[in-house]
Amino acid sequence: MTDDAQRPARTPDGRYVIVNGRRWRATDPQVPQDVAARLRSHLMAARRAVAAALRARDPEAERAARARVHTAKVALGERGTPWWDQRETERRARWSEGLAALDEGIGTIGEKGTGRG
């Protein structure tokens, strides 16, 4: 991490962050701050749900929670098609659809009401 506000170091092109020497895809910088905050909130709730499902030894709940983690990470641009390879309209659709799915309690985009991926 760098000293400035404890943010992780980035690669020169800004596409990746470096944490403990490991490179991770950075969040799409075009995601509006309020949307990114909501997506991160969904992501952290889904990660807590994964942990709870593991403790409960509930594979169905684990699958559903992991699907929500994946949906949030795709919406943030951290998984799926790299955000730098997408047109602006594709990027906007990615985060809008992902947030809508998570707000509605849907595990993955396009699987309305299932809660799993």
Tab-separated table of C-alpha atoms in Angstrom:
chain	number	residue	atom	x	y	z
A	1	MET	CA	0.000	0.000	0.000
A	2	THR	CA	1.070	3.547	-0.570
A	3	ASP	CA	1.112	6.152	2.182
A	4	ASP	CA	-1.476	8.382	0.499
A	5	ALA	CA	-4.781	7.491	2.211
A	6	GLN	CA	-3.736	3.821	2.522
A	7	ARG	CA	-4.748	3.074	-1.051
A	8	PRO	CA	-3.056	0.139	-2.764
A	9	ALA	CA	-0.371	0.863	-5.342
A	10	ARG	CA	-1.490	0.717	-8.975
A	11	THR	CA	0.230	-0.402	-12.119
A	12	PRO	CA	1.296	2.503	-14.370
A	13	ASP	CA	-1.694	1.916	-16.678
A	14	GLY	CA	-4.121	2.019	-13.704
A	15	ARG	CA	-5.704	-1.295	-14.617
A	16	TYR	CA	-4.463	-3.252	-11.613
A	17	VAL	CA	-3.827	-2.693	-7.917
A	18	ILE	CA	-0.911	-4.331	-6.128
A	19	VAL	CA	-1.658	-5.856	-2.723
A	20	ASN	CA	1.055	-7.799	-0.891
A	21	GLY	CA	2.958	-8.158	-4.156
A	22	ARG	CA	-0.039	-9.618	-5.972
A	23	ARG	CA	-1.753	-7.941	-8.911
A	24	TRP	CA	-5.574	-7.648	-8.852
A	25	ARG	CA	-7.846	-6.050	-11.433
A	26	ALA	CA	-8.850	-2.557	-10.336
A	27	THR	CA	-12.432	-1.368	-10.099
A	28	ASP	CA	-13.614	0.392	-13.251
A	29	PRO	CA	-12.853	4.088	-12.623
A	30	GLN	CA	-15.976	5.095	-14.592
A	31	VAL	CA	-18.364	3.486	-12.056
A	32	PRO	CA	-20.022	6.423	-10.267
A	33	GLN	CA	-18.956	6.697	-6.609
A	34	ASP	CA	-22.467	6.166	-5.235
A	35	VAL	CA	-22.977	3.086	-7.409
A	36	ALA	CA	-19.553	1.702	-6.481
A	37	ALA	CA	-20.356	2.177	-2.784
A	38	ARG	CA	-23.623	0.266	-3.142
A	39	LEU	CA	-21.899	-2.507	-5.103
A	40	ARG	CA	-19.179	-2.791	-2.440
A	41	SER	CA	-21.876	-2.989	0.231
A	42	HIS	CA	-23.516	-5.882	-1.651
A	43	LEU	CA	-20.088	-7.493	-2.124
A	44	MET	CA	-19.242	-7.405	1.571
A	45	ALA	CA	-22.689	-8.716	2.554
A	46	ALA	CA	-22.288	-11.558	0.054
A	47	ARG	CA	-18.836	-12.392	1.426
A	48	ARG	CA	-20.287	-12.549	4.936
A	49	ALA	CA	-23.031	-14.829	3.574
A	50	VAL	CA	-20.377	-17.138	2.069
A	51	ALA	CA	-18.684	-17.392	5.469
A	52	ALA	CA	-21.995	-18.081	7.215
A	53	ALA	CA	-22.899	-20.762	4.663
A	54	LEU	CA	-19.523	-22.427	5.122
A	55	ARG	CA	-19.953	-22.427	8.905
A	56	ALA	CA	-23.451	-23.887	8.488
A	57	ARG	CA	-22.199	-26.414	5.903
A	58	ASP	CA	-24.980	-25.307	3.569
A	59	PRO	CA	-23.796	-25.824	-0.034
A	60	GLU	CA	-26.906	-24.267	-1.597
A	61	ALA	CA	-26.555	-21.077	0.467
A	62	GLU	CA	-22.842	-21.033	-0.345
A	63	ARG	CA	-23.539	-21.250	-4.100
A	64	ALA	CA	-26.098	-18.442	-3.863
A	65	ALA	CA	-23.722	-16.236	-1.863
A	66	ARG	CA	-20.807	-16.905	-4.207
A	67	ALA	CA	-23.047	-15.992	-7.151
A	68	ARG	CA	-23.762	-12.641	-5.480
A	69	VAL	CA	-20.025	-12.085	-4.891
A	70	HIS	CA	-19.396	-12.791	-8.570
A	71	THR	CA	-22.202	-10.482	-9.715
A	72	ALA	CA	-20.850	-7.631	-7.582
A	73	LYS	CA	-17.275	-8.134	-8.792
A	74	VAL	CA	-18.365	-8.254	-12.441
A	75	ALA	CA	-20.448	-5.094	-11.953
A	76	LEU	CA	-17.421	-3.339	-10.426
A	77	GLY	CA	-15.315	-4.420	-13.405
A	78	GLU	CA	-13.061	-6.663	-11.319
A	79	ARG	CA	-14.130	-9.834	-13.165
A	80	GLY	CA	-15.470	-10.646	-16.596
A	81	THR	CA	-14.560	-8.712	-19.715
A	82	PRO	CA	-11.861	-6.179	-18.801
A	83	TRP	CA	-13.412	-2.734	-18.470
A	84	TRP	CA	-10.725	-1.206	-20.692
A	85	ASP	CA	-11.907	-3.487	-23.532
A	86	GLN	CA	-15.551	-2.384	-23.234
A	87	ARG	CA	-17.306	0.529	-24.882
A	88	GLU	CA	-18.764	3.140	-22.544
A	89	THR	CA	-22.304	1.845	-23.109
A	90	GLU	CA	-21.213	-1.712	-22.250
A	91	ARG	CA	-19.518	-0.507	-19.092
A	92	ARG	CA	-22.595	1.437	-17.996
A	93	ALA	CA	-24.853	-1.552	-18.722
A	94	ARG	CA	-22.507	-3.852	-16.753
A	95	TRP	CA	-22.716	-1.880	-13.524
A	96	SER	CA	-26.387	-0.903	-13.935
A	97	GLU	CA	-27.553	-4.467	-14.568
A	98	GLY	CA	-25.357	-5.872	-11.819
A	99	LEU	CA	-26.626	-3.374	-9.254
A	100	ALA	CA	-30.241	-3.961	-10.300
A	101	ALA	CA	-29.788	-7.728	-9.939
A	102	LEU	CA	-28.236	-7.372	-6.486
A	103	ASP	CA	-30.843	-4.840	-5.342
A	104	GLU	CA	-33.565	-7.281	-6.400
A	105	GLY	CA	-31.870	-10.149	-4.573
A	106	ILE	CA	-30.955	-11.982	-7.761
A	107	GLY	CA	-27.714	-13.961	-7.629
A	108	THR	CA	-26.619	-13.416	-11.203
A	109	ILE	CA	-27.716	-11.237	-14.076
A	110	GLY	CA	-30.309	-12.971	-16.206
A	111	GLU	CA	-31.417	-15.487	-13.575
A	112	LYS	CA	-34.344	-13.601	-12.099
A	113	GLY	CA	-35.504	-14.918	-8.782
A	114	THR	CA	-33.109	-17.870	-8.536
A	115	GLY	CA	-30.489	-16.321	-6.292
A	116	ARG	CA	-27.838	-18.641	-7.698
A	117	GLY	CA	-25.314	-18.759	-10.475
